[in-house]
Short mmCIF file of N, CA and C in Angstrom, two decimals:
data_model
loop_
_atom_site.label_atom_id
_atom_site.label_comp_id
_atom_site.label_asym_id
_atom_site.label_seq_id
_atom_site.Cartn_x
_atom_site.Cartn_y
_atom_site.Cartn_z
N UNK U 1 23.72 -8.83 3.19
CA UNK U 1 22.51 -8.92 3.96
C UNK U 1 21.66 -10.07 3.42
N UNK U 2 21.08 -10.94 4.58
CA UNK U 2 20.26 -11.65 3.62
C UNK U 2 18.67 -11.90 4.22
N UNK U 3 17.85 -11.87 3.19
CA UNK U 3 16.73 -11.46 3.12
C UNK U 3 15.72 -12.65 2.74
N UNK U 4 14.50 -13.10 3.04
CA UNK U 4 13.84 -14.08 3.39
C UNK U 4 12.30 -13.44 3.35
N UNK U 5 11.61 -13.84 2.15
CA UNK U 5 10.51 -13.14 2.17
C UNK U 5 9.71 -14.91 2.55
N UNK U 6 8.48 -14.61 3.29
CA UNK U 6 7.99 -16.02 4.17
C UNK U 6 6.26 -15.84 4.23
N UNK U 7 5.37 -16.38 4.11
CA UNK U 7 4.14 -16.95 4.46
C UNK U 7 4.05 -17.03 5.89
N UNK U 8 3.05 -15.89 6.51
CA UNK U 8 2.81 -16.21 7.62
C UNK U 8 1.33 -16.55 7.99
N UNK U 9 1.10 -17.51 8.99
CA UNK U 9 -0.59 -17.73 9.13
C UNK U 9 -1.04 -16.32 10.25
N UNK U 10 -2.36 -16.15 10.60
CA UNK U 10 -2.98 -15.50 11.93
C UNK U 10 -2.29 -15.90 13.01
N UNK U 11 -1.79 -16.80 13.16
CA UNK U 11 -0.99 -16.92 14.68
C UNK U 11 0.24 -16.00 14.61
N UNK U 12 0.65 -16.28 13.57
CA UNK U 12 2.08 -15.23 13.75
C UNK U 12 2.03 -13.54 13.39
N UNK U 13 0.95 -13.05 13.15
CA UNK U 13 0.64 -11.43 12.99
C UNK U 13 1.23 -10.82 14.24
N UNK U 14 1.25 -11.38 15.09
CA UNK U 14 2.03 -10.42 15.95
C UNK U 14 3.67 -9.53 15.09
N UNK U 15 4.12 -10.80 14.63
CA UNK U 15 5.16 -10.58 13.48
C UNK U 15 5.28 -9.26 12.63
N UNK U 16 3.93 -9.78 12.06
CA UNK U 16 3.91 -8.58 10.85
C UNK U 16 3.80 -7.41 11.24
N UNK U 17 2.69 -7.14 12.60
CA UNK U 17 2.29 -6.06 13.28
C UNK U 17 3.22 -5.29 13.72
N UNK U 18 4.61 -5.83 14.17
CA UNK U 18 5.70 -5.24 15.03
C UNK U 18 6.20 -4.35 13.91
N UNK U 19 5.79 -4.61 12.50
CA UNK U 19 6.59 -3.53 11.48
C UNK U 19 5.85 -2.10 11.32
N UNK U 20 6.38 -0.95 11.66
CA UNK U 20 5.26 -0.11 12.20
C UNK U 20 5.04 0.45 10.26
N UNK U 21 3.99 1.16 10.24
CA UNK U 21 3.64 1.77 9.46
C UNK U 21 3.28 3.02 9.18
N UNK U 22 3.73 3.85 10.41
CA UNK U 22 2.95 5.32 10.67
C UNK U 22 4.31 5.89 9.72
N UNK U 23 4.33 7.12 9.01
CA UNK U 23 4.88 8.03 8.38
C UNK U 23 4.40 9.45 8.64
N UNK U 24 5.17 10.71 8.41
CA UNK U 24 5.26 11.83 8.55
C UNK U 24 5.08 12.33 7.40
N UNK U 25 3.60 13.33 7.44
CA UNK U 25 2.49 13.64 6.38
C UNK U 25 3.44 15.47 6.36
N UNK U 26 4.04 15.69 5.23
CA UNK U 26 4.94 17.30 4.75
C UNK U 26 3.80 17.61 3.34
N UNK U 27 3.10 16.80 2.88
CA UNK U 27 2.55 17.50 1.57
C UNK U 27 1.83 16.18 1.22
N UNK U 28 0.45 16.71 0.48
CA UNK U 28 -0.45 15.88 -0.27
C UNK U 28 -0.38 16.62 -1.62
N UNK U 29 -1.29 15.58 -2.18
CA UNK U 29 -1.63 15.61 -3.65
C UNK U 29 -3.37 16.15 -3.42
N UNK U 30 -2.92 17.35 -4.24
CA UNK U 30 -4.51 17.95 -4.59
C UNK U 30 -4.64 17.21 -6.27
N UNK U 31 -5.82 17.56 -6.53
CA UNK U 31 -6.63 16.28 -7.43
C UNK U 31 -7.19 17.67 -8.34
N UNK U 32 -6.50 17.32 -9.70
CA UNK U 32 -6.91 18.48 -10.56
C UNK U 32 -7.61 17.67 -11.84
N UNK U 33 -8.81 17.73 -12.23
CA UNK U 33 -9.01 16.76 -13.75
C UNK U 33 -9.37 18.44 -14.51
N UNK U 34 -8.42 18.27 -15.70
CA UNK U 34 -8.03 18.91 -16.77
C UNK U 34 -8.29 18.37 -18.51
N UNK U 35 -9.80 18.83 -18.90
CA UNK U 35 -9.68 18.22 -20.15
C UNK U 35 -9.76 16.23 -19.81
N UNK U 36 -10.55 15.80 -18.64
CA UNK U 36 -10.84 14.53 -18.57
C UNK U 36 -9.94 13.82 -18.33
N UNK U 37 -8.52 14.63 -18.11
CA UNK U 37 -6.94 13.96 -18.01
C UNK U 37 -7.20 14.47 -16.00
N UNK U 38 -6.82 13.64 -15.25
CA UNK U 38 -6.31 13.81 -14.22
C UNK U 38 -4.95 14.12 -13.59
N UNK U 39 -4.50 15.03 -13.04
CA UNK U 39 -2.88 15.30 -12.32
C UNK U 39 -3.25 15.78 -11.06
N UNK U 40 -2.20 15.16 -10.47
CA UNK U 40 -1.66 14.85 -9.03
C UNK U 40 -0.70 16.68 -9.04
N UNK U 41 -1.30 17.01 -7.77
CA UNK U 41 -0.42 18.21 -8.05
C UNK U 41 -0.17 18.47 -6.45
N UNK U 42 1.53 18.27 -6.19
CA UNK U 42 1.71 18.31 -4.51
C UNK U 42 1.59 19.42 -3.99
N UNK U 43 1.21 19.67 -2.91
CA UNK U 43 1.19 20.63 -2.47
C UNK U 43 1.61 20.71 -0.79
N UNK U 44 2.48 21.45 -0.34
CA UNK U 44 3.08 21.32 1.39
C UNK U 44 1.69 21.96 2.47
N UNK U 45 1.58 20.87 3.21
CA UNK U 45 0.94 21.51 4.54
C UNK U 45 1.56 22.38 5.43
N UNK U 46 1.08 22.98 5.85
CA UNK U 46 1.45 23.69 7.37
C UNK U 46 1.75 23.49 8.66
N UNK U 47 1.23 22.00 8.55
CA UNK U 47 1.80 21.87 9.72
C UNK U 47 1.50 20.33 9.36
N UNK U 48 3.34 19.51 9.52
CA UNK U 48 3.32 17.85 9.08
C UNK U 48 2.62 17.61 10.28
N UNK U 49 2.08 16.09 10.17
CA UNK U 49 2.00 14.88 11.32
C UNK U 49 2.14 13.90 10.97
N UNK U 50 1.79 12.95 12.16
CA UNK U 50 2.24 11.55 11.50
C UNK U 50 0.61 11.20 11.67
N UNK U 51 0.79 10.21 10.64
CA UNK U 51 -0.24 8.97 10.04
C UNK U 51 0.02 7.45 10.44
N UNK U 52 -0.82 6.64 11.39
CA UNK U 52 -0.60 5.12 11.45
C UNK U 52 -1.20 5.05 11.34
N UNK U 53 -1.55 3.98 10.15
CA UNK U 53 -2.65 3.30 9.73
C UNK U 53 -2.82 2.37 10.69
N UNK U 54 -1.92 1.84 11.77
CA UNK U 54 -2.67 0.65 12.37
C UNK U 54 -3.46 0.80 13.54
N UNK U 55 -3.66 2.63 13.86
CA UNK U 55 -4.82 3.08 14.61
C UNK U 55 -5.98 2.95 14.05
N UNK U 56 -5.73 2.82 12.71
CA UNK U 56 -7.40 3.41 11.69
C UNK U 56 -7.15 1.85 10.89
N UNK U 57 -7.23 1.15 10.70
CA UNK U 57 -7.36 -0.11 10.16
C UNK U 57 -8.12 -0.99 10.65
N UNK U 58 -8.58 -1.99 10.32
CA UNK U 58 -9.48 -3.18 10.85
C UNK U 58 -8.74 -4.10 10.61
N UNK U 59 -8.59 -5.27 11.17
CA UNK U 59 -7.96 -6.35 10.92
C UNK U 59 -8.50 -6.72 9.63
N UNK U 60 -7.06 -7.68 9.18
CA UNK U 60 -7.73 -8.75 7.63
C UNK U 60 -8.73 -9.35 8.17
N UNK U 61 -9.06 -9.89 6.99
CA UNK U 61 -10.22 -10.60 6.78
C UNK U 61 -9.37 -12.42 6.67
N UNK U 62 -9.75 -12.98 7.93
CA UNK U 62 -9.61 -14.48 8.13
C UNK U 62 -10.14 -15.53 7.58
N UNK U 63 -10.41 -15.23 5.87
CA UNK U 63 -11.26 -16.04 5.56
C UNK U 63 -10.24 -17.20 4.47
N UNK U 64 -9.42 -17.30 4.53
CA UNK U 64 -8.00 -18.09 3.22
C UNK U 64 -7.92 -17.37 2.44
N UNK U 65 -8.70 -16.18 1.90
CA UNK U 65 -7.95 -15.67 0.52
C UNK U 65 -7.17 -14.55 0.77
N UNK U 66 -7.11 -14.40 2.36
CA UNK U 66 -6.17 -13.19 2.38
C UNK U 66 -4.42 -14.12 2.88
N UNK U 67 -3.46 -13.60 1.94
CA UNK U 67 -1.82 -13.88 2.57
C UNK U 67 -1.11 -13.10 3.49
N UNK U 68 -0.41 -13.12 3.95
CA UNK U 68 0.52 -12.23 4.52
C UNK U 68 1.74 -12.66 4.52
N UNK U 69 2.43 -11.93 4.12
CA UNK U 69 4.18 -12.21 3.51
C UNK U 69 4.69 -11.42 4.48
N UNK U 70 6.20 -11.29 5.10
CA UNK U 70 6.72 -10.47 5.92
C UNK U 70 8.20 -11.30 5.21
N UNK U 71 8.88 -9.92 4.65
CA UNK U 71 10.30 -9.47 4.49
C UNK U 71 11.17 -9.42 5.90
N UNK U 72 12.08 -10.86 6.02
CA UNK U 72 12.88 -11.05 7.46
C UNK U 72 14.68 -10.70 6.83
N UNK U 73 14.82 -10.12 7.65
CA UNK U 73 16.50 -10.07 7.48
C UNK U 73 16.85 -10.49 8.42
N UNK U 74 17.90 -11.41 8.59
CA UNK U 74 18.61 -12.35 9.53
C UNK U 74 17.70 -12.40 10.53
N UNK U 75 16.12 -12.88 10.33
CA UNK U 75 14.97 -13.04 11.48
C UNK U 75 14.49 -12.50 12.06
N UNK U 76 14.67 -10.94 11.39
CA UNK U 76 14.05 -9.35 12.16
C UNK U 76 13.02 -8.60 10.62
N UNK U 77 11.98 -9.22 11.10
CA UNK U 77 11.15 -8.24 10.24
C UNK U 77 11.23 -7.36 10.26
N UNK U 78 11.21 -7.05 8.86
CA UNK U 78 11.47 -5.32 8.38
C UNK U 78 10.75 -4.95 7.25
N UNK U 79 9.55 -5.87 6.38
CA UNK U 79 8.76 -5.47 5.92
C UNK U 79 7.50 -6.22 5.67
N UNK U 80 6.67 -6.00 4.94
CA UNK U 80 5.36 -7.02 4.87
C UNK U 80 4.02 -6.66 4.13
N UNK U 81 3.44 -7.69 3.29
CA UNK U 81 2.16 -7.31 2.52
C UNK U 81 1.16 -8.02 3.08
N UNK U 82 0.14 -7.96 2.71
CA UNK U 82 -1.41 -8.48 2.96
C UNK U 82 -2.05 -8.37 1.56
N UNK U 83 -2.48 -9.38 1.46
CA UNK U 83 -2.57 -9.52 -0.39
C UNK U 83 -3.88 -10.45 -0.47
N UNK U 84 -5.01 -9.97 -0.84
CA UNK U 84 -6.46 -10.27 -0.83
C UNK U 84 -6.67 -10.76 -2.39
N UNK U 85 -7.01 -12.07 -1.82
CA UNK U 85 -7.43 -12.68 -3.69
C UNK U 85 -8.63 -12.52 -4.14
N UNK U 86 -9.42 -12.00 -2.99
CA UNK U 86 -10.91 -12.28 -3.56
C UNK U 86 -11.46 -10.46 -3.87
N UNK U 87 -12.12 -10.25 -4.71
CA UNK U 87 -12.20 -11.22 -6.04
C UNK U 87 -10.99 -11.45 -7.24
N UNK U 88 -10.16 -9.97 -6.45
CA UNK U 88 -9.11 -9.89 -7.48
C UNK U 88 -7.61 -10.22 -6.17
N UNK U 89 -6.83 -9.88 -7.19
CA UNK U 89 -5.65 -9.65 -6.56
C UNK U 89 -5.14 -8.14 -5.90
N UNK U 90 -5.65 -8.33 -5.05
CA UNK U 90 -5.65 -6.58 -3.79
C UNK U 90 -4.07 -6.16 -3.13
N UNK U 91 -3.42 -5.82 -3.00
CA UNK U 91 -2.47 -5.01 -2.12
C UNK U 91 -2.82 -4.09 -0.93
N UNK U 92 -3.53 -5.02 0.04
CA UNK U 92 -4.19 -4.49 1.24
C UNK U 92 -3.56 -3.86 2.44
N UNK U 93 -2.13 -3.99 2.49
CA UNK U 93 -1.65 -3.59 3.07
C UNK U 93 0.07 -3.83 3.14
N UNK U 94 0.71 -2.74 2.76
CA UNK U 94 2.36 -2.95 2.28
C UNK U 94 3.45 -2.29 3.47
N UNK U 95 3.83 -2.36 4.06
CA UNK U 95 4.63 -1.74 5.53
C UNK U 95 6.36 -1.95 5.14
N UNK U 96 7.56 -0.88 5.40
CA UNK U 96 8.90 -1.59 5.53
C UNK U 96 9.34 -0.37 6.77
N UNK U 97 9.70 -1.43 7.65
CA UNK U 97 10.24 -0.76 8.88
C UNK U 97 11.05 0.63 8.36
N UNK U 98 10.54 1.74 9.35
CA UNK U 98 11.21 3.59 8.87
C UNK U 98 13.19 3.48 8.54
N UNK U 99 13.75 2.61 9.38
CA UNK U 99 14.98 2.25 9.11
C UNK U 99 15.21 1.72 7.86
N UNK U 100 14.90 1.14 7.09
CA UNK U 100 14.95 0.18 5.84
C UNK U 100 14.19 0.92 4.90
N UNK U 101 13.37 2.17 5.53
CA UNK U 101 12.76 2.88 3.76
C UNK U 101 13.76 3.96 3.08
N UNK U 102 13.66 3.60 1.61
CA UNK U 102 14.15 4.21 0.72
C UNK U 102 15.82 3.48 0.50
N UNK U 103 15.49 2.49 0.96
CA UNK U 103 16.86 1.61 0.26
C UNK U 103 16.90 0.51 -0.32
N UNK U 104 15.54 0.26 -1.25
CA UNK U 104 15.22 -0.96 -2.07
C UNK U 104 14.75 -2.22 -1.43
N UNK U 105 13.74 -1.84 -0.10
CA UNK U 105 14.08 -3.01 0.58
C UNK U 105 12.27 -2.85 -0.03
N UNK U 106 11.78 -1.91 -0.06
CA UNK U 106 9.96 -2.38 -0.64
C UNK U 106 10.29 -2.33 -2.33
N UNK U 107 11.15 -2.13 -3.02
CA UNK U 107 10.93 -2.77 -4.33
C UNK U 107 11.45 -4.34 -4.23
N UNK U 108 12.01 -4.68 -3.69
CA UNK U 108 12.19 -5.97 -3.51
C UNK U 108 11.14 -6.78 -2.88
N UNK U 109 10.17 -6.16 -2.03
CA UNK U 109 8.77 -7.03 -1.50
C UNK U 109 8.36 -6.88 -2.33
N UNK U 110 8.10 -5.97 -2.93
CA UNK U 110 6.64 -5.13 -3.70
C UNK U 110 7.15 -6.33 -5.27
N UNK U 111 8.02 -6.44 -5.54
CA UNK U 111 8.05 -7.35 -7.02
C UNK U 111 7.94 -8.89 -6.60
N UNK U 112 8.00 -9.34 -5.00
CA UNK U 112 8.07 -10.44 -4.68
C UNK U 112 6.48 -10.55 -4.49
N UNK U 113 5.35 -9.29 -4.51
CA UNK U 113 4.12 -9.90 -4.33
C UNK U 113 4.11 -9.96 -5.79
N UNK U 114 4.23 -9.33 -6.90
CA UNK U 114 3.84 -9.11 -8.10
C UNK U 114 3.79 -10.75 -8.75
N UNK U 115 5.25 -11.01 -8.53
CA UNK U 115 5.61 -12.85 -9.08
C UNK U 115 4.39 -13.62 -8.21
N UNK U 116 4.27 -13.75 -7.00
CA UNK U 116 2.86 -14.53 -6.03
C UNK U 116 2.07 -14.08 -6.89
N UNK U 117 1.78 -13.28 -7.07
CA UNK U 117 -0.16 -12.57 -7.53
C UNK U 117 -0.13 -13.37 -8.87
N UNK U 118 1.22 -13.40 -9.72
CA UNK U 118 1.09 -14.38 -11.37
C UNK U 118 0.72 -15.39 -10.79
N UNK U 119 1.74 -16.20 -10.39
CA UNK U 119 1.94 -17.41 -10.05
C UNK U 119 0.60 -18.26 -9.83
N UNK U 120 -0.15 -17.03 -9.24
CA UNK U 120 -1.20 -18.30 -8.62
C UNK U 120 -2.35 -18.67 -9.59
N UNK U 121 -2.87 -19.72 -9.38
CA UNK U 121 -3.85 -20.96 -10.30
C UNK U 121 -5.17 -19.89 -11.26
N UNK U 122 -5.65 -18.88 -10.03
CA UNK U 122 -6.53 -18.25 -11.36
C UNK U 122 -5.93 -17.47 -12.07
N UNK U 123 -6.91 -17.15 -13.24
CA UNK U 123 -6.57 -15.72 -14.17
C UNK U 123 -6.03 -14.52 -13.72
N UNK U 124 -5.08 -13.91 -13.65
CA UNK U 124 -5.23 -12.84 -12.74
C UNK U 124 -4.17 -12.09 -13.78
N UNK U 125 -5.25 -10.36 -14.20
CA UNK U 125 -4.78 -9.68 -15.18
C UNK U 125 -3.84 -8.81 -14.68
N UNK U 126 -4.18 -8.52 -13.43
CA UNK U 126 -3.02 -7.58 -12.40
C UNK U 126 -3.27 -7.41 -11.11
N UNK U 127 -2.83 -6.32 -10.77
CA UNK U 127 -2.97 -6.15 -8.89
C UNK U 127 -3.51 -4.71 -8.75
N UNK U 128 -4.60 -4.63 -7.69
CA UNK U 128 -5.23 -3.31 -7.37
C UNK U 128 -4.46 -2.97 -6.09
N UNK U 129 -4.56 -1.55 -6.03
CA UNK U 129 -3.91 -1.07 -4.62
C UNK U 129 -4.31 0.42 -4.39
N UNK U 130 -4.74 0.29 -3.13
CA UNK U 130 -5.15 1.46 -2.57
C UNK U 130 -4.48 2.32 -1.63
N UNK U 131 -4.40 4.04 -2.13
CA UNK U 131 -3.84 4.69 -1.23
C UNK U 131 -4.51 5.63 -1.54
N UNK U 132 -3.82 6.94 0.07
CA UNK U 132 -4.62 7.89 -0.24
C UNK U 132 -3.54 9.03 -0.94
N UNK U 133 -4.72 10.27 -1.08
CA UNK U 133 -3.56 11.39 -1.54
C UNK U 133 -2.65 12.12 -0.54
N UNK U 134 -2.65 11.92 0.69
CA UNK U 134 -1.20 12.17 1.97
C UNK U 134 -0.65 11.07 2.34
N UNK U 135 -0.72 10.29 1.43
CA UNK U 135 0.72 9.73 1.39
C UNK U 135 1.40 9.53 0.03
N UNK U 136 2.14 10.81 -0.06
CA UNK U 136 3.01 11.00 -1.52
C UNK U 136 3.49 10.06 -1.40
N UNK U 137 4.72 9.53 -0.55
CA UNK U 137 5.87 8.56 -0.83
C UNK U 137 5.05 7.34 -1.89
N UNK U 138 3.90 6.92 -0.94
CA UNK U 138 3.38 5.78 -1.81
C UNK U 138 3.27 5.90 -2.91
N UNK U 139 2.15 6.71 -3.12
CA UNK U 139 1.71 6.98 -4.45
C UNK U 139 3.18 7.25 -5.59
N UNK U 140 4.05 7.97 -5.19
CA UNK U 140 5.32 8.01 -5.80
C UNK U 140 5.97 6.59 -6.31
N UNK U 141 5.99 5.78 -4.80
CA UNK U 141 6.38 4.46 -5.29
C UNK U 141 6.06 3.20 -6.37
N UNK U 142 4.43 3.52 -6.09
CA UNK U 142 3.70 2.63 -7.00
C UNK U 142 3.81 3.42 -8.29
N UNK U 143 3.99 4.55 -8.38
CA UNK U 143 3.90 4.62 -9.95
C UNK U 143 5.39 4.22 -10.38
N UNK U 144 6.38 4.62 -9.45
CA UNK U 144 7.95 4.27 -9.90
C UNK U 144 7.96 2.65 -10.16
N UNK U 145 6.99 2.09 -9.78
CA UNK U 145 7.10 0.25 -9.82
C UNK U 145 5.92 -0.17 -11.16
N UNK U 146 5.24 1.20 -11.65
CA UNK U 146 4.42 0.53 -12.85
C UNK U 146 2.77 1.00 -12.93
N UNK U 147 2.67 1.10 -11.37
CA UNK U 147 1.03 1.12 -11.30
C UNK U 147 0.56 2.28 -11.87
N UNK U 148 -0.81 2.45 -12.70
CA UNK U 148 -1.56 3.44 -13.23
C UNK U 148 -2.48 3.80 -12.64
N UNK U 149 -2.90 4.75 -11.79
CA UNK U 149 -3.76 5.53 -11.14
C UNK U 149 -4.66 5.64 -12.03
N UNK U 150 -5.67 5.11 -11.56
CA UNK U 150 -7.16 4.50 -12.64
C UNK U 150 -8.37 4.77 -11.93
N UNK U 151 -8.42 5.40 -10.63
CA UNK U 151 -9.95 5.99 -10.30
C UNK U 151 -9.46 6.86 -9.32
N UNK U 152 -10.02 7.55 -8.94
CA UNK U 152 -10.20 8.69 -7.83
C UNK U 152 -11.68 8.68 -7.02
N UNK U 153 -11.47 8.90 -5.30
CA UNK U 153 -12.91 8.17 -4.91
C UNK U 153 -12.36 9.64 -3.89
N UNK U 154 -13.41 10.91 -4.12
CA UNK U 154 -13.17 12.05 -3.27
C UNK U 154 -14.19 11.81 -1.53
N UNK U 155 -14.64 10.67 -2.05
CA UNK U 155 -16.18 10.60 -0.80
C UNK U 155 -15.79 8.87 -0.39
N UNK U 156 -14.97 8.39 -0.68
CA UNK U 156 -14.42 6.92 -0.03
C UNK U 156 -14.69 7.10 1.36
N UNK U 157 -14.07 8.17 1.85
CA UNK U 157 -13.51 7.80 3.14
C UNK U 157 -14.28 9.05 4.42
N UNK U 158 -15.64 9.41 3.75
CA UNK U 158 -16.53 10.73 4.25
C UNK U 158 -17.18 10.25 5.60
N UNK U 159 -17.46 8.80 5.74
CA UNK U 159 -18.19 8.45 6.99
C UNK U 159 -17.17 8.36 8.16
N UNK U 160 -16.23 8.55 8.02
CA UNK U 160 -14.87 7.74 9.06
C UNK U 160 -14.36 9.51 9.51
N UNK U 161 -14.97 10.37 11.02
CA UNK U 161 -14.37 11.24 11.16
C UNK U 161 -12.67 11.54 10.79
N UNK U 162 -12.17 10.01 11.65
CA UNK U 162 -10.91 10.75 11.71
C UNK U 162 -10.12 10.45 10.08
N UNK U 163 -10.53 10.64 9.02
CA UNK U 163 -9.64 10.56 7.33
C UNK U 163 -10.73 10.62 6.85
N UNK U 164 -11.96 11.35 6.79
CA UNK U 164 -12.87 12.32 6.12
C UNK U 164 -12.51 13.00 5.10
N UNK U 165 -11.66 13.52 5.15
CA UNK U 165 -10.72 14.92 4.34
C UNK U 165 -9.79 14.10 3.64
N UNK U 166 -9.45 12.55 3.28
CA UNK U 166 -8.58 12.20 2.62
C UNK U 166 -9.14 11.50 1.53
N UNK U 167 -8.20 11.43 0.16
CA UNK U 167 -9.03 11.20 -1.27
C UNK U 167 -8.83 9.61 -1.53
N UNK U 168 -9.24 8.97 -1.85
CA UNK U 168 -8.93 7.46 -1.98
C UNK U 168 -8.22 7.23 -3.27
N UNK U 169 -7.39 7.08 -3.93
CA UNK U 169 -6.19 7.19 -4.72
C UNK U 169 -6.11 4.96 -5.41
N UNK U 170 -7.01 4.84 -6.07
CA UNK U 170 -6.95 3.35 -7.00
C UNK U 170 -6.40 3.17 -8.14
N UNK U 171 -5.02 2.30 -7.72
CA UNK U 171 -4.07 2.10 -8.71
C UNK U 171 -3.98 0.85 -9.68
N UNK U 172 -3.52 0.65 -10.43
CA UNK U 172 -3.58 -0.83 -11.21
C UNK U 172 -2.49 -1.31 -11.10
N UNK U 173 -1.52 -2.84 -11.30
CA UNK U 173 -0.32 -2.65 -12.06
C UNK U 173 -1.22 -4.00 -13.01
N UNK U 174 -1.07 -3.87 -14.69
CA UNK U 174 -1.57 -4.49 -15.47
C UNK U 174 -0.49 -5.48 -15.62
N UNK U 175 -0.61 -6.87 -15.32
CA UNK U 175 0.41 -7.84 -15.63
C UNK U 175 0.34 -8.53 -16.69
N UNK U 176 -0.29 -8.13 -17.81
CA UNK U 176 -0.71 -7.95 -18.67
C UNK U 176 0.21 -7.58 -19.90
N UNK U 177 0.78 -6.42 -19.91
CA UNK U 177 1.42 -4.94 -20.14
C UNK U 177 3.13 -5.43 -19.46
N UNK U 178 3.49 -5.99 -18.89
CA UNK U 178 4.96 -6.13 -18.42
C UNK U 178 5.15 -7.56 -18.95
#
C-alpha cells in the first residue's frame, strides 16, 4: 500500500472533510480524583450512539498558523490532522476513515504530525490535544502514542446544549521526554 501524507490549503478541505469522523459512543470515562491522583474509569452506556464532530465543530481558523495534512492512499483520503501553531502546537482535529481504523493507519499520521510540530522554526516543547471523555478509543490512543492527560475541564463544554454533559479531557505529548 502506499501512503502519502500532503499539505493541503482552504481550497482543498473539501478533501479533508470527505474523511468522516463520527464514531459509535458503547462507554465513557467517568473522572475519579483519588488522593490528588486522577483515573479514568470506563464505564458502558445504555444505550450507544454515534458522535460527528463535524455537526458540532466550527471551521479552522484561516489565519496561516493553522495546517492541514490529509493521509492519501493511492489518492483516496483516508486520514487527516489540523494542527494549530498559535500559541502552541495544538492537535485540533485528527480523523482516519471507519475502514482504515485500528490498523496503524493513525499511528502513522499521528507520528507524522509529531516530526512537523519538531521540525518547525519555533521552540516547541510538545503538542496539546483535546478530547472528550466518550470518546475512549481516543483517549486510549493518545495515551498508547505517549500523551499525559494533564487537566480535566468538567464545565468546558456547559454552554453548548448539545455536549453539555461531556468532560473536556487535555493531553500533552512532551517532546521533550522522547
Amino acid at each position: 500500500m502506499t501512503y502519502k501524507i500532503i499539505q493541503i490549503g482552504h481550497d482543498r478541505l473539501n478533501q479533508y472533510y470527505s474523511i468522516p469522523i463520527s464514531f459509535e459512543i458503547h462507554s465513557i470515562y467517568n473522572v475519579i480524583e483519588i488522593n490528588n491522583r486522577i483515573e479514568l474509569i470506563e464505564q458502558s452506556i445504555e444505550k450507544p450512539y454515534i458522535k460527528d464532530y463535524d455537526e458540532i465543530e466550527r471551521e479552522p481558523i484561516a489565519d496561516g498558523s493553522t495546517v492541514f495534512l490529509v493521509l492519501n492512499e493511492n489518492d483516496l483520503p483516508i486520514g487527516g490532522a489540523i494542527v494549530s501553531m498559535i500559541p502552541d502546537c495544538t492537535l485540533v482535529d485528527f480523523r482516519i476513515a471507519p475502514a482504515y481504523r485500528r490498523a496503524g493507519i493513525g499511528r502513522i499520521l499521528f507520528e507524522h504530525v509529531v516530526q512537523w510540530c519538531r521540525q518547525q522554526e519555533q521552540t516547541i516543547n510538545g503538542m496539546n490535544i483535546e478530547t472528550q471523555n466518550n470518546n475512549v478509543s481516543a483517549c486510549r490512543f493518545y495515551a498508547a502514542m505517549g500523551a499525559k492527560l494533564i487537566s480535566i475541564d468538567r464545565h468546558a463544554y456547559e454552554n453548548d446544549e448539545r455536549v453539555k454533559d461531556e468532560i473536556r479531557f487535555n493531553w500533552f505529548i512532551n517532546f521533550l521526554c522522547q
